[in-house]
Structures are given as C-alpha cells and as structure tokens.
Short mmCIF file of C-alpha atoms and ligand atoms in Angstrom, two decimals:
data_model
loop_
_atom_site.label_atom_id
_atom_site.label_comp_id
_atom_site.label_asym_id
_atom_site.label_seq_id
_atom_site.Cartn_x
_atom_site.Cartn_y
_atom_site.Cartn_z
CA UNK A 1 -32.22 12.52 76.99
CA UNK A 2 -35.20 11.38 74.92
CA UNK A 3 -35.09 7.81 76.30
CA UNK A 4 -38.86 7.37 75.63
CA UNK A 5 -37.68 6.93 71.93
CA UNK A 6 -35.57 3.79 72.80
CA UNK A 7 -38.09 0.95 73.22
CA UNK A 8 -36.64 -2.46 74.69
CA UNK A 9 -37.91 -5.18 72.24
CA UNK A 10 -37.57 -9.09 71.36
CA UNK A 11 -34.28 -8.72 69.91
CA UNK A 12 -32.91 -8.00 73.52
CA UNK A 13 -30.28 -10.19 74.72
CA UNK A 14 -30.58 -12.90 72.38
CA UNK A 15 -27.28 -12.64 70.99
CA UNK A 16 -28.23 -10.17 67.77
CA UNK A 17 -25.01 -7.65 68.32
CA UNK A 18 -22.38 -10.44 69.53
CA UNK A 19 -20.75 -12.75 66.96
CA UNK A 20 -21.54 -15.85 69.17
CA UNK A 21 -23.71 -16.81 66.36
CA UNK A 22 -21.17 -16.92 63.92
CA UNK A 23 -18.73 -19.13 66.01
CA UNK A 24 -20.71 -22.10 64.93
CA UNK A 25 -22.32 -20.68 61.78
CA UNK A 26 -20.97 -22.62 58.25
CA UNK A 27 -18.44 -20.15 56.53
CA UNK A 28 -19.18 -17.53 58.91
CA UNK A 29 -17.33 -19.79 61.46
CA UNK A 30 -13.83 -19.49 59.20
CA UNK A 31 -12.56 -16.32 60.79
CA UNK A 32 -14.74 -14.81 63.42
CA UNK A 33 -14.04 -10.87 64.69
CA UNK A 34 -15.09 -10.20 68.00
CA UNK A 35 -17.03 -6.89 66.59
CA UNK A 36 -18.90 -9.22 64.34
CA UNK A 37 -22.65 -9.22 65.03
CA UNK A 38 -25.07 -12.50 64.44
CA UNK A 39 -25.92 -13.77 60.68
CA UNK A 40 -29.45 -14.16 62.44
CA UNK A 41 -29.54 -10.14 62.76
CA UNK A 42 -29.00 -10.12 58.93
CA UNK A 43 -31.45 -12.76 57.82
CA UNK A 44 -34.01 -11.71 60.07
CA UNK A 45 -33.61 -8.14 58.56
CA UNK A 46 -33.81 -9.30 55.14
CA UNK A 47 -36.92 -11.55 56.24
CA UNK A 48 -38.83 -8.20 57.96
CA UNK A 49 -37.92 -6.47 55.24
CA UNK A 50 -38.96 -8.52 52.55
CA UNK A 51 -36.03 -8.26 50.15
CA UNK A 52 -36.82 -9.60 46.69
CA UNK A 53 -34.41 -12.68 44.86
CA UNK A 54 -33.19 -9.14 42.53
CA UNK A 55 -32.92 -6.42 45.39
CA UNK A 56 -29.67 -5.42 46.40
CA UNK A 57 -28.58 -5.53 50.30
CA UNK A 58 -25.72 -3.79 51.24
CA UNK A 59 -23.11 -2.94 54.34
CA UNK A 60 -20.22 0.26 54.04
CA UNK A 61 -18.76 -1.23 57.13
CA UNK A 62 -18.70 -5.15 56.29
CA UNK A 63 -15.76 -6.33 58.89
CA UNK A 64 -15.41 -9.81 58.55
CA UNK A 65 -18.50 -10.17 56.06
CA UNK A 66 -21.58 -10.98 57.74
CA UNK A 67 -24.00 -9.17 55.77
CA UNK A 68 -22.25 -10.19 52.15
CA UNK A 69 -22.03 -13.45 53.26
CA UNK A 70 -25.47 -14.14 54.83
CA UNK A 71 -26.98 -12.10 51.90
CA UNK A 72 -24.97 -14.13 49.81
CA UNK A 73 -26.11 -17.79 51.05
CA UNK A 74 -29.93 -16.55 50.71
CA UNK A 75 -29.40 -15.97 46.90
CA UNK A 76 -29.26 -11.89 47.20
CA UNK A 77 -27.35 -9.98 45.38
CA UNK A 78 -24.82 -7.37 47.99
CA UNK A 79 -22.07 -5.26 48.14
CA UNK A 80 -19.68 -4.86 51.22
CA UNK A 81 -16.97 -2.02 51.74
CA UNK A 82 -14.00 -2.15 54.15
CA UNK A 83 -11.27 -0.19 54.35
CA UNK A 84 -9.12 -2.62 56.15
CA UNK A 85 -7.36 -4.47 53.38
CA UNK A 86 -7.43 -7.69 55.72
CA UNK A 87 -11.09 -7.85 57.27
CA UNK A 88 -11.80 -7.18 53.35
CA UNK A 89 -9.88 -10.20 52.29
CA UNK A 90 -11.91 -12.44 55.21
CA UNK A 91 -14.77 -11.47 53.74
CA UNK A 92 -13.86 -12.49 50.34
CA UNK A 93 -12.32 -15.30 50.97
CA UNK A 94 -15.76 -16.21 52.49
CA UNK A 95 -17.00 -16.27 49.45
CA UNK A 96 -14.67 -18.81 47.38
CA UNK A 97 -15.95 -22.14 47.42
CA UNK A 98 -13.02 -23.72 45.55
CA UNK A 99 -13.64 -27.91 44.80
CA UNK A 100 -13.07 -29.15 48.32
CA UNK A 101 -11.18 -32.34 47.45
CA UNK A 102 -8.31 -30.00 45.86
CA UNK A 103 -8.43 -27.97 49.09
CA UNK A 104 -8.19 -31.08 51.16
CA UNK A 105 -5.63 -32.58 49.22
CA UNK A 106 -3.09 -28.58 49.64
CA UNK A 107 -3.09 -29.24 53.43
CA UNK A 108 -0.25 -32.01 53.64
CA UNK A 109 2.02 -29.43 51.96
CA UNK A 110 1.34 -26.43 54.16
CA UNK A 111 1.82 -28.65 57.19
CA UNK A 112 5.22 -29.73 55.31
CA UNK A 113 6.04 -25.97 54.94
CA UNK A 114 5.60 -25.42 58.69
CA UNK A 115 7.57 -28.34 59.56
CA UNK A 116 10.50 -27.08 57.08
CA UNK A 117 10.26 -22.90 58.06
CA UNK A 118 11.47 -20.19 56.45
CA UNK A 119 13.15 -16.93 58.00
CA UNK A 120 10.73 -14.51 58.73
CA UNK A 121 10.45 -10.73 57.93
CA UNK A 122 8.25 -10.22 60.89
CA UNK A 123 11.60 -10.78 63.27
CA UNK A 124 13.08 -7.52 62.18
CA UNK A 125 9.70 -5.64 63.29
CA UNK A 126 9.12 -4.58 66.56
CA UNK A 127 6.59 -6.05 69.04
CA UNK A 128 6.39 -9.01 67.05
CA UNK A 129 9.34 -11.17 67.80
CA UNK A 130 11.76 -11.82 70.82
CA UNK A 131 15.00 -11.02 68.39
CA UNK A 132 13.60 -7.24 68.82
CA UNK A 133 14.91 -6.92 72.77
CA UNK A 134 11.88 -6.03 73.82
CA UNK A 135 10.77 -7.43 76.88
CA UNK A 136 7.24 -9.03 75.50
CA UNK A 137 6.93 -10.09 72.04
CA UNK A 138 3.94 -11.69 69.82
CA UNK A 139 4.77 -14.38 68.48
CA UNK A 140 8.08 -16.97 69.50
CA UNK A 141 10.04 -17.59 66.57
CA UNK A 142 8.90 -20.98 66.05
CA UNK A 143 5.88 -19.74 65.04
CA UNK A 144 7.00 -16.94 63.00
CA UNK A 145 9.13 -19.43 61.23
CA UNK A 146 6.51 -22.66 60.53
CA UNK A 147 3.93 -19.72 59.75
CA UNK A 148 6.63 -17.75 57.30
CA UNK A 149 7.43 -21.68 55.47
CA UNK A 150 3.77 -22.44 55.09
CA UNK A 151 3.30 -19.44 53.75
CA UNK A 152 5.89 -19.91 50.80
CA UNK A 153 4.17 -23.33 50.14
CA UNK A 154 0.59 -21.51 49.99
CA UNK A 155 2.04 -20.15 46.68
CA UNK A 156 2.67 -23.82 44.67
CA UNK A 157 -0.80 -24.73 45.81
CA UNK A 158 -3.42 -23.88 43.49
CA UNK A 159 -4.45 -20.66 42.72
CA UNK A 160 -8.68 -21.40 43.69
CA UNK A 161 -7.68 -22.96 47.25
CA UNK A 162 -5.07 -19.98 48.47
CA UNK A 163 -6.79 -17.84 50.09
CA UNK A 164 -8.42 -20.39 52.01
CA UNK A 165 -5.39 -21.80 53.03
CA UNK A 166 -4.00 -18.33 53.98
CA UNK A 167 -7.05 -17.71 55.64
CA UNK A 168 -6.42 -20.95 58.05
CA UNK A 169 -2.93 -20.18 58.78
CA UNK A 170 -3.16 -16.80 59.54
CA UNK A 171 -6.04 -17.92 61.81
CA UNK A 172 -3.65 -20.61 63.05
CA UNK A 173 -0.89 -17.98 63.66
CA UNK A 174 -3.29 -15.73 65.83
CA UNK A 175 -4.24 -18.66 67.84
CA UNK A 176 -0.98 -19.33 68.11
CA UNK A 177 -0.39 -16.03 69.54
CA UNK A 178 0.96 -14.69 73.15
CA UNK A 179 -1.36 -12.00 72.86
CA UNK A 180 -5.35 -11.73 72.15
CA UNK A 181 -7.95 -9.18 71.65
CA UNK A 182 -9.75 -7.97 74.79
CA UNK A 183 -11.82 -5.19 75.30
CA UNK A 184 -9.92 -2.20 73.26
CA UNK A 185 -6.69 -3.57 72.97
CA UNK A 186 -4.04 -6.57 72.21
CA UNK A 187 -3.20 -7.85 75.37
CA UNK A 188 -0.77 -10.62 76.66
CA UNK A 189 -1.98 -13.84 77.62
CA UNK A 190 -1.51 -15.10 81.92
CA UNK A 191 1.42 -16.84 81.90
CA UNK A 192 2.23 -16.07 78.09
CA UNK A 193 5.52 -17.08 78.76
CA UNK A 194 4.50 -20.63 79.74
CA UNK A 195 2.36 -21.33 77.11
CA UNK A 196 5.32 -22.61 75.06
CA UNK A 197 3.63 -22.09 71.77
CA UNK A 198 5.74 -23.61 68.63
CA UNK A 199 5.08 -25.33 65.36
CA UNK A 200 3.57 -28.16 66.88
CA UNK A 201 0.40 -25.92 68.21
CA UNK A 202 0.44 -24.02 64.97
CA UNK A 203 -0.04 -27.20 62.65
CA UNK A 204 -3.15 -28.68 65.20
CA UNK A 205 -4.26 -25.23 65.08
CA UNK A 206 -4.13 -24.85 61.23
CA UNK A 207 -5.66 -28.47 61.05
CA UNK A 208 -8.45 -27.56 63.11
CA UNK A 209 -9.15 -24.40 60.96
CA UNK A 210 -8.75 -26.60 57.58
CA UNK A 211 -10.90 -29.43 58.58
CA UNK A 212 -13.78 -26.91 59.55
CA UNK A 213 -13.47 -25.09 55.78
CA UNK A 214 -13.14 -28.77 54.24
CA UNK A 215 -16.14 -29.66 55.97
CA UNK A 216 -18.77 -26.54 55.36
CA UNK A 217 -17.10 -26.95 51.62
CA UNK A 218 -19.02 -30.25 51.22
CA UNK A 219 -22.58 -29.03 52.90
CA UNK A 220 -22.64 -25.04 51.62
CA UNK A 221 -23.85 -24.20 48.19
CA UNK A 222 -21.95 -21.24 46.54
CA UNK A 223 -24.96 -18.80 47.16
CA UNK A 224 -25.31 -15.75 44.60
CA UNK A 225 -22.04 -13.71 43.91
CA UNK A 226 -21.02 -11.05 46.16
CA UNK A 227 -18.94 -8.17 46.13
CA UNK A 228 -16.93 -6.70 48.54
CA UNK A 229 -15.07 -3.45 47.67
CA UNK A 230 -11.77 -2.72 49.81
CA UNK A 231 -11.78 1.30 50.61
CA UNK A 232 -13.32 4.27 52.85
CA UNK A 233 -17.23 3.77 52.17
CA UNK A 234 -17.23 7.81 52.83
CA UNK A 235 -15.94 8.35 49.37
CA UNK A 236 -16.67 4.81 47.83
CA UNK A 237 -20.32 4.02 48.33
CA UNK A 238 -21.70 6.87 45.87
CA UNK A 239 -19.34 5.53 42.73
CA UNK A 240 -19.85 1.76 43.49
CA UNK A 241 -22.81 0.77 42.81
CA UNK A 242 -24.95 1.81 39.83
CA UNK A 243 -28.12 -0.45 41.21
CA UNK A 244 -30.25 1.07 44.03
CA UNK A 245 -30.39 -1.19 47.18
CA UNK A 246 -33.69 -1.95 49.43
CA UNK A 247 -31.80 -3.01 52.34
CA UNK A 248 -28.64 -1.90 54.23
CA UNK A 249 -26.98 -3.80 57.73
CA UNK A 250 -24.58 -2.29 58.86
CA UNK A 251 -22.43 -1.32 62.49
CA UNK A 252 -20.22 1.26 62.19
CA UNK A 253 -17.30 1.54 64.38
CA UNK A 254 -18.68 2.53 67.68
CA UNK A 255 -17.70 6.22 69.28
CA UNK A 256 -15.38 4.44 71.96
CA UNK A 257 -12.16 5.26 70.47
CA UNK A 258 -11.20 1.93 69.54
CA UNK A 259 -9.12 1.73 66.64
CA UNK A 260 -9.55 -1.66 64.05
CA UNK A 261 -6.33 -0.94 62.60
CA UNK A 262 -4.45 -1.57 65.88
CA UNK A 263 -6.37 -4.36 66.87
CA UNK A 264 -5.58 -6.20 63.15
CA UNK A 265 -1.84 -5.05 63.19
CA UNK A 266 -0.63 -8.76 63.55
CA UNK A 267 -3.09 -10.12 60.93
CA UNK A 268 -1.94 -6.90 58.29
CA UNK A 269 1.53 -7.62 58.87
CA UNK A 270 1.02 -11.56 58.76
CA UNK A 271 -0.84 -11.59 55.65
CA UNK A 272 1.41 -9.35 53.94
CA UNK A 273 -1.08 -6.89 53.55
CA UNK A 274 1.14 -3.40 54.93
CA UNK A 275 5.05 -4.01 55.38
CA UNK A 276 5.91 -1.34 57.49
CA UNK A 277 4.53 1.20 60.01
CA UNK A 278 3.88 3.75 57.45
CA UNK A 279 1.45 1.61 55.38
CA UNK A 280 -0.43 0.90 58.73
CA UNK A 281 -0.84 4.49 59.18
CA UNK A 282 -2.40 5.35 56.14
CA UNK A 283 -5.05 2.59 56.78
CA UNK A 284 -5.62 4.26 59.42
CA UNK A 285 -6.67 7.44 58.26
CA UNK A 286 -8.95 5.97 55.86
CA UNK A 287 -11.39 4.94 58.87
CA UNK A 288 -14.02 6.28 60.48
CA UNK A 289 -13.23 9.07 62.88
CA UNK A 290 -13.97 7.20 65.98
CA UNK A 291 -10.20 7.46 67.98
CA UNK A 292 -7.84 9.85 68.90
CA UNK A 293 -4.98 8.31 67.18
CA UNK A 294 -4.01 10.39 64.23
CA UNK A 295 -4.60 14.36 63.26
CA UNK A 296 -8.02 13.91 61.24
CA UNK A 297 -8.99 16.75 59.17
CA UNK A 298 -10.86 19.04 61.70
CA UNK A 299 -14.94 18.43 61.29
CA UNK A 300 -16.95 21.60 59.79
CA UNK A 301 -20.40 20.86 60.84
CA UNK A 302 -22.13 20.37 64.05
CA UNK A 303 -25.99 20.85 62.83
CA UNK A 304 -26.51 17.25 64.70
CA UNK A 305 -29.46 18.24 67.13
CA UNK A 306 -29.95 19.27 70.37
CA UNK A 307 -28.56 15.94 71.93
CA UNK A 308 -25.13 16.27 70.29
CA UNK A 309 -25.21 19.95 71.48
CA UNK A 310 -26.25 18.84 74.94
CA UNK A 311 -23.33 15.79 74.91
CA UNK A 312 -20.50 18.20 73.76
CA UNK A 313 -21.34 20.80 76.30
CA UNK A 314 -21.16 17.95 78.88
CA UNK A 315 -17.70 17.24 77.67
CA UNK A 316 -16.66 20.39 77.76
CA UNK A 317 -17.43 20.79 81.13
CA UNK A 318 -15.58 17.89 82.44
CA UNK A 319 -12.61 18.48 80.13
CA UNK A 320 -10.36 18.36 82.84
CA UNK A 321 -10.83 14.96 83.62
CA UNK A 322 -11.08 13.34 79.81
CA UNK A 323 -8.02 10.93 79.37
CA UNK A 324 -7.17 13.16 75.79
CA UNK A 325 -7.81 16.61 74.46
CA UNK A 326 -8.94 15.65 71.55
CA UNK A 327 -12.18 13.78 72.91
CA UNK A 328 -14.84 16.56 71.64
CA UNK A 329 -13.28 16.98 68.41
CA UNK A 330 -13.37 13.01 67.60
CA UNK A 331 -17.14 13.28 68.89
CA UNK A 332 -17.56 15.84 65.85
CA UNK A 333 -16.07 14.13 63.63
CA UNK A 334 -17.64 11.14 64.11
CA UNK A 335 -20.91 12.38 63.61
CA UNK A 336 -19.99 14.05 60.26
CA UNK A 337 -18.56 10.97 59.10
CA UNK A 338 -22.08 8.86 60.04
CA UNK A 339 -23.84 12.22 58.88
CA UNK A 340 -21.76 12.25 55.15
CA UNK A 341 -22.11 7.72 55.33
CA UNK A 342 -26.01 8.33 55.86
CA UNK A 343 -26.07 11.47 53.46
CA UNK A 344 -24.72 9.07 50.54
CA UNK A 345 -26.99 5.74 51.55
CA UNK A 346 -30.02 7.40 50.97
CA UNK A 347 -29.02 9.06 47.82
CA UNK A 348 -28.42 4.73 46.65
CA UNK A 349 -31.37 3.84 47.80
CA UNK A 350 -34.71 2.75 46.76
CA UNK A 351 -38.01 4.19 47.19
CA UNK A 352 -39.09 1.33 49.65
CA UNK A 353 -35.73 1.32 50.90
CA UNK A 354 -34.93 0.10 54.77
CA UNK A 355 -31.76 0.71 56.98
CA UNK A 356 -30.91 -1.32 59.89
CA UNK A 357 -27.80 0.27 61.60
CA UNK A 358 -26.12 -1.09 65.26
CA UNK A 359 -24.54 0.97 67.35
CA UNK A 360 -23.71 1.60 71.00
CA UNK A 361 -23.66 4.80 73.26
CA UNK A 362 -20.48 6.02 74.82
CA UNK A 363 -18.90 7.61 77.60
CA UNK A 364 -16.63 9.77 78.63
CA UNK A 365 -15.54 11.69 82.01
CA UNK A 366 -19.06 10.06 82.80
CA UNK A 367 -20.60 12.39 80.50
CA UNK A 368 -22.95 10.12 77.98
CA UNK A 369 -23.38 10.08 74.42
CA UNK A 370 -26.65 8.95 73.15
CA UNK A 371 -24.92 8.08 69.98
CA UNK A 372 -28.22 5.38 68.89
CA UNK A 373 -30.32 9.13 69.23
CA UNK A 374 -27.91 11.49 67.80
CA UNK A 375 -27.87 9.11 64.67
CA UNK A 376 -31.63 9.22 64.58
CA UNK A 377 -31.61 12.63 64.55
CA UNK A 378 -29.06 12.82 61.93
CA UNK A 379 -30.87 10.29 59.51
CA UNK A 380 -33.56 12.21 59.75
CA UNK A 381 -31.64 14.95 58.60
CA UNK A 382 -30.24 12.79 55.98
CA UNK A 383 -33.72 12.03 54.55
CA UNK A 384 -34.82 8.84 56.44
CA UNK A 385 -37.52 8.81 58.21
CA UNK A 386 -36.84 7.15 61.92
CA UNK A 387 -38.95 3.91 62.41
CA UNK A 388 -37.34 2.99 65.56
CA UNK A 389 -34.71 2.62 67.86
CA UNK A 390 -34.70 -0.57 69.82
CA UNK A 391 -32.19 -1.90 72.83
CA UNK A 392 -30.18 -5.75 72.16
CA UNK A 393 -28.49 -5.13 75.13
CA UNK A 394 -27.12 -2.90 78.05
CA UNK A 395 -23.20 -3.21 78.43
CA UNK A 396 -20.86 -2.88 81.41
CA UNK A 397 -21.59 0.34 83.10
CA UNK A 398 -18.62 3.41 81.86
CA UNK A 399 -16.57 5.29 83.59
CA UNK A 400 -14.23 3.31 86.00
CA UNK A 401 -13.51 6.61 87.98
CA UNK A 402 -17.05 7.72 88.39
CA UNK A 403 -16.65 8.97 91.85
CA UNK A 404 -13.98 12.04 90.28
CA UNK A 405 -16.95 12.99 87.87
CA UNK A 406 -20.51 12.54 89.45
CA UNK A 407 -22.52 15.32 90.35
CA UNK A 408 -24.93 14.84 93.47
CA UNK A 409 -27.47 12.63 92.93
CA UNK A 410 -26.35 11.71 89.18
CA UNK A 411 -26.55 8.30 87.52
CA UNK A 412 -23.78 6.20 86.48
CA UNK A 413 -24.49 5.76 82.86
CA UNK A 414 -25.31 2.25 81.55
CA UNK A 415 -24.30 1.89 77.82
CA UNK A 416 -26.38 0.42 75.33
CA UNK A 417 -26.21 -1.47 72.58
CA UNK A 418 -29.38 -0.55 70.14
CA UNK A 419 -30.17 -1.18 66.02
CA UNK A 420 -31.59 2.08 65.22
CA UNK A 421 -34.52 1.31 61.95
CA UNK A 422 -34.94 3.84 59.21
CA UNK A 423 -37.07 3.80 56.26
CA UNK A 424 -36.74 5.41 53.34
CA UNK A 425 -39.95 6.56 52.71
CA UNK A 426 -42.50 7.86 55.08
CA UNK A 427 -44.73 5.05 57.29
CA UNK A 428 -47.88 4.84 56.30
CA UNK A 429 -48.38 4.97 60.47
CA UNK A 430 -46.81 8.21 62.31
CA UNK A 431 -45.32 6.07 65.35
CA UNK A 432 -46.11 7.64 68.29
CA UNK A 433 -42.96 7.80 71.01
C1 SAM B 501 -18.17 -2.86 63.95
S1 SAM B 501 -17.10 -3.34 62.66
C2 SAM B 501 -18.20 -4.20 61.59
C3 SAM B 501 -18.28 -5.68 61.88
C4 SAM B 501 -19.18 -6.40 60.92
N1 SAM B 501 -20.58 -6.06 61.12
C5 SAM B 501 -19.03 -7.91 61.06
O1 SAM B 501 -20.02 -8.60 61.30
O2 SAM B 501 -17.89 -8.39 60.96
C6 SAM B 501 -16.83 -1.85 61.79
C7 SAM B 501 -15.92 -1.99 60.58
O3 SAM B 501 -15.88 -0.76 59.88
C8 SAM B 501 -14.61 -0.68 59.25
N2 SAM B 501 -14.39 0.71 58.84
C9 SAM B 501 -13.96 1.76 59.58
N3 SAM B 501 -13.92 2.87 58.84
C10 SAM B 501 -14.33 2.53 57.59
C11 SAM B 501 -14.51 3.26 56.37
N4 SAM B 501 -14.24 4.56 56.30
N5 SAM B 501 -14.96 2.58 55.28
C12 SAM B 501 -15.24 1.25 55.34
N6 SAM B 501 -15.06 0.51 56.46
C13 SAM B 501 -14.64 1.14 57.58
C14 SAM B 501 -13.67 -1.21 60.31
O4 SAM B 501 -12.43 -1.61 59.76
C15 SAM B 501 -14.48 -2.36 60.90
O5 SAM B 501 -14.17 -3.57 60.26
#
C-alpha cells in the first residue's frame, strides 16, 4: 500500500468526521445522524476554497444536510441529493424558518394530541410493537399511540410550522425508543424493559426538541435558499443542476456494509414515508452499493488500479473466512458506483473546481481496503487531479477474529478515517508524495 500518499495533517482528531459538532450547532442541532460529519469541515472547506457569494457548493450524499445547510447559513447557493426520502426531509426541514411565535404557539396542541392518542398503524407491523408476539419490540404502545395522536394534530397546525413539528416528534419518538443506533445496527437498550417509556417521556422529549427549534428560530437568519433533491445522485446529479459548482463535500456511504435504510426503518415508517416492507426495499436499491443486502445489478468494470486489484485478490484468498459470499462483488460495485458518482461531478464542475470527499478504509477477513487510495486513483481516472489525501482519524482496529486470518508476522489493520482533496484542474505545484 502507497501509505506515503496519506499525510496526517491539522484536521486530525479534532472532531472534522464525527457529528459532535453538530450536537450543539443552531439548526444543525434539530436532528443529528450519527454518520453526520462537523459543519466546521464544511465551512472550513468553503473558506480554503474560496467559494464566491454566486458559486454553487454541492453534496450527492447530503444525509441529514450538513453541507446544504452550512452552505446555506453562509449565503451560498447548494444543492443536496439523498435517496432516503427521510434524511432528505431532515434536511429540508432544516431549511424552513417558519415565524417562530406561530411555531411556539402549535406546541400546546401536539402535546394535547399525545395526551388524547390515536390507534396506531405501526402495531400491525412487525418489530415495532409488543401486539406483534415477538419477544422484543420498538416502541411500547404508549408511545406508538401519543406519537400516532400528535401526529393527526400536526395536520390542523399550520401548513409553514409542520414539518418542524414532525421533525420534533419523530425525534421525540426515537428518543423515546427501546432501541438505538450503535455501531452497524439497531440495538436494544440494557434493561429496555425497565425503562418504562410512555407518553409522559415522549411529551418532555418533544418539548425539549421544540424549545431548541423555537429558540435557534429567534437567533438564525434564513441564509440563501437551498435545494435538496430526494433520489439516487448516480442518475440524478447530471440532470439537476444546469449551473456548474466550484465546490463539492461530500461522504459517501463507507465500504463497511452498513445499510442507511435499515438503520432509518423506524424513522421511514414513523414519518409515513414507506408503509410496508416492499417500499423499504426499493429504497434500498436506490443506494450506493456498499452492503450485501439485496441482488445489485452485477458491476462491469474493475479498471480501478493496482490497489483495488491487490485488495480483491486478498479477498479472494481468504474467502473462506468472509462472513458472506458476496463480499468481493459489493467491493466492485462500490467502486463503480464512486467511479460513475465521480465520473458525473466532474462533468458539473467548474474549471477551478475543488472536491473534498470523506471516507474510511475497510476490512474484511483482515484483508484491508485502502478505499481513501482506491478513490484517488479512481478520480484521477475520472479527470481530477489528486491534491491530497489526509488522515482525521484512525478507528477501532478490524477484524475481531484476527488470529483465524493473520499470516506470520502480519499487521492487524488500523482503519482510517481520511478526506481525500481533488482539484479540478491541474496545481500549478506537482506535489511531491
Ligand atoms: C455518510 S452519509 C452522509 C452524512 C452527511 N454527510 C451528513 O452530514 O449528514 C451517506 C448518505 O448517502 C446516502 N446515499 C446512499 N446512496 C445514495 C445514492 N445513491 N444517492 C444519494 N444518496 C445516497 C445515504 O442514505 C446516507 O444518508
């Protein structure tokens, strides 16, 4: 591996790739994603950069809005795209600024509507409450119930303030959850069945969410409009915007296999936003392919560079001990998809263009992929020119079972989190590596 191209730099472990930033950050603080990385990332890109009050910054892989947003509150124009109809909604419903008094004024009645409940559809659907005879279940009826009455009353509020308000309460729902996100996966709180969680803990929790919106309503200005575009940036970002941008941030989902549409499955089905197993799936196929979950369209190319060759043959070798079959193919595929995302940036962007994208490396069978290189090499191929690749931060060591893999003598891998720096023209200084 061509680790002398990595260099470790000042944006190392100061929170750049985390969204610990944006838990205190106005508006960014509304609904946080724990893939998020820090608004400081973005407005220290678009300060390096240089972007002008009528350049246009962009992200194909927005989440929960940082780059819009942050974009946004500077005064720049940007574009988002997500393909997850909810993170897309966060992110535009970080963008309303409705008249806070009339917001303030909507949140007796949605604490009414809790109070009064409402059957829920959410009983009937598996995993989610305990009327299914499962054994665990996400949310106790209580909940499903205040959250499924305050929902109804979100609709005689008006129109400017709903999506705040839904915003809150589906917040308030997740916190109200027996279940949270941790590391790849939902998983059930200690002593979930303890915790007792009802409509009393989904009104403070709702409250708490409201009075933090009511509050960065009175000290945020609007900021310049954005727009965020719901679908699969893979087919969407050549259509969508006419104007050429100077600046893209962006993280992609990371080669680990971890799949956004699971993770969101309570939020999708709480906001209304898929009804039924079968609308999940087809999210699902609209992402990145980055997990093993569904049978994606087999990948053509492989022209990726000697690293990719060297990380599939490494895979190969060990595929006796990869959890799932599919492993190398996914590793294609996701490099076609970042090779077709970075194929169709450049094509939108200007002349002095620059492109900040954050990723991290993988493992698997302790085989690793340089993903941060691989995606050099691509861009290059893409028609960036590589600037740099620098480290935020080294994660967790992979491979649990390292022992069953190692060779003699060979290193546990050490993944790494790194914001790999193209521009779109040639430096005016070869950089030397
Ligand atoms: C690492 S997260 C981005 C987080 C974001 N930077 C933030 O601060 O919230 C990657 C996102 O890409 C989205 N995504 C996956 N495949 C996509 C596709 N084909 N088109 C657009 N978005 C996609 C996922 O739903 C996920 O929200």
């Amino acid at each position: 591996m061509r680790n002398h191209q990595i260099e470790e730099s000042s944006y190392a472990d100061i929170g750049w790739s985390n969204a610990v930033h944006a838990t205190s950050a106005p508006v960014h603080r509304w609904y946080v994603i724990k893939e998020a990385f820090s608004p400081r990332l973005v407005q220290d890109a678009i300060d390096e950069v240089g972007v002008g009050a009528e350049d246009l910054v962009v992200d194909p892989f927005c989440g929960s809005g940082t780059v819009p947003l942050t974009a946004s509150l500077g005064g720049y124009r940007s574009v988002g795209f997500e393909v997850n109809p909810f993170l897309a909604f966060v992110s535009r419903a970080k963008m309303d600024r409705p008249n806070q008094q009339t917001f303030s004024r909507a949140i007796p009645r949605i604490l009414e509507g809790i109070d009064e409940g409402r059957k829920c559809n959410l009983e009937q659907i598996s995993t989610f409450s305990r009327s299914c005879g499962r054994e665990k279940w996400l949310f106790n009826t209580s909940v499903l119930r205040g959250f499924e009455g305050a929902w109804q009353a979100t609709a005689r509020c008006p129109t400017d303030v709903r999506n705040l308000l839904r915003l809150s309460l589906i917040g308030a729902a997740m916190d109200s959850c027996n279940a949270s996100v941790d590391g790849k996966c939902l998983r059930y709180k200690k002593g979930w069945q303890m915790l007792g969680y009802g409509r009393r803990h989904l009104k403070s929790a709702f409250l708490q969410r409201a009075d933090a919106i009511s509050m960065d309503l009175l000290s945020v200005d609007k900021g310049r409009k954005s727009v965020v575009l719901q679908g699969d940036c893979r087919s969407a970002i050549t259509q969508s915007f006419r104007r050429k941008f100077r600046l893209c941030v962006t993280s992609p989902p990371y080669l680990n296999s971890f799949d956004y549409t699971d993770i969101y499955r309570p939020e999708l089905f709480l906001g209304k936003f898929v009804g039924s197993t079968t609308e999940l799936r087809s999210i699902r196929f609209g992402t990145v392919r980055s997990h093993v979950q569904v049978d994606w369209a087999r990948p053509t190319r492989n022209d990726f560079g000697a690293l990719y060759h060297q990380s599939i043959a490494g895979l190969r070798n060990r595929a006796a001990y990869l959890w799932n079959p599919k492993i190398p193919v996914m590793v294609q595929a996701y490099f076609e998809d970042m090779h077709t995302v970075l194929t169709k940036l450049r094509e939108r962007a200007q002349p002095d263009a620059s492109l900040w994208l954050i990723v991290s490396t993988s493992a698997y069978a302790g085989i690793e992929i340089p993903v941060d290189l691989i995606i050099g090499d691509i861009g290059s191929k893409a028609g960036w020119f590589l600037q740099k690749i620098s480290v935020l931060r080294f994660l967790r060591s992979a491979g649990q079972h390292w022992h069953r893999f190692a060779g003699k003598g060979e290193d546990q891998p050490r993944l790494r989190e790194s914001v790999i720096m193209f521009g779109a023209s040639k430096p005016n200084r070869t950089r030397q590596y």
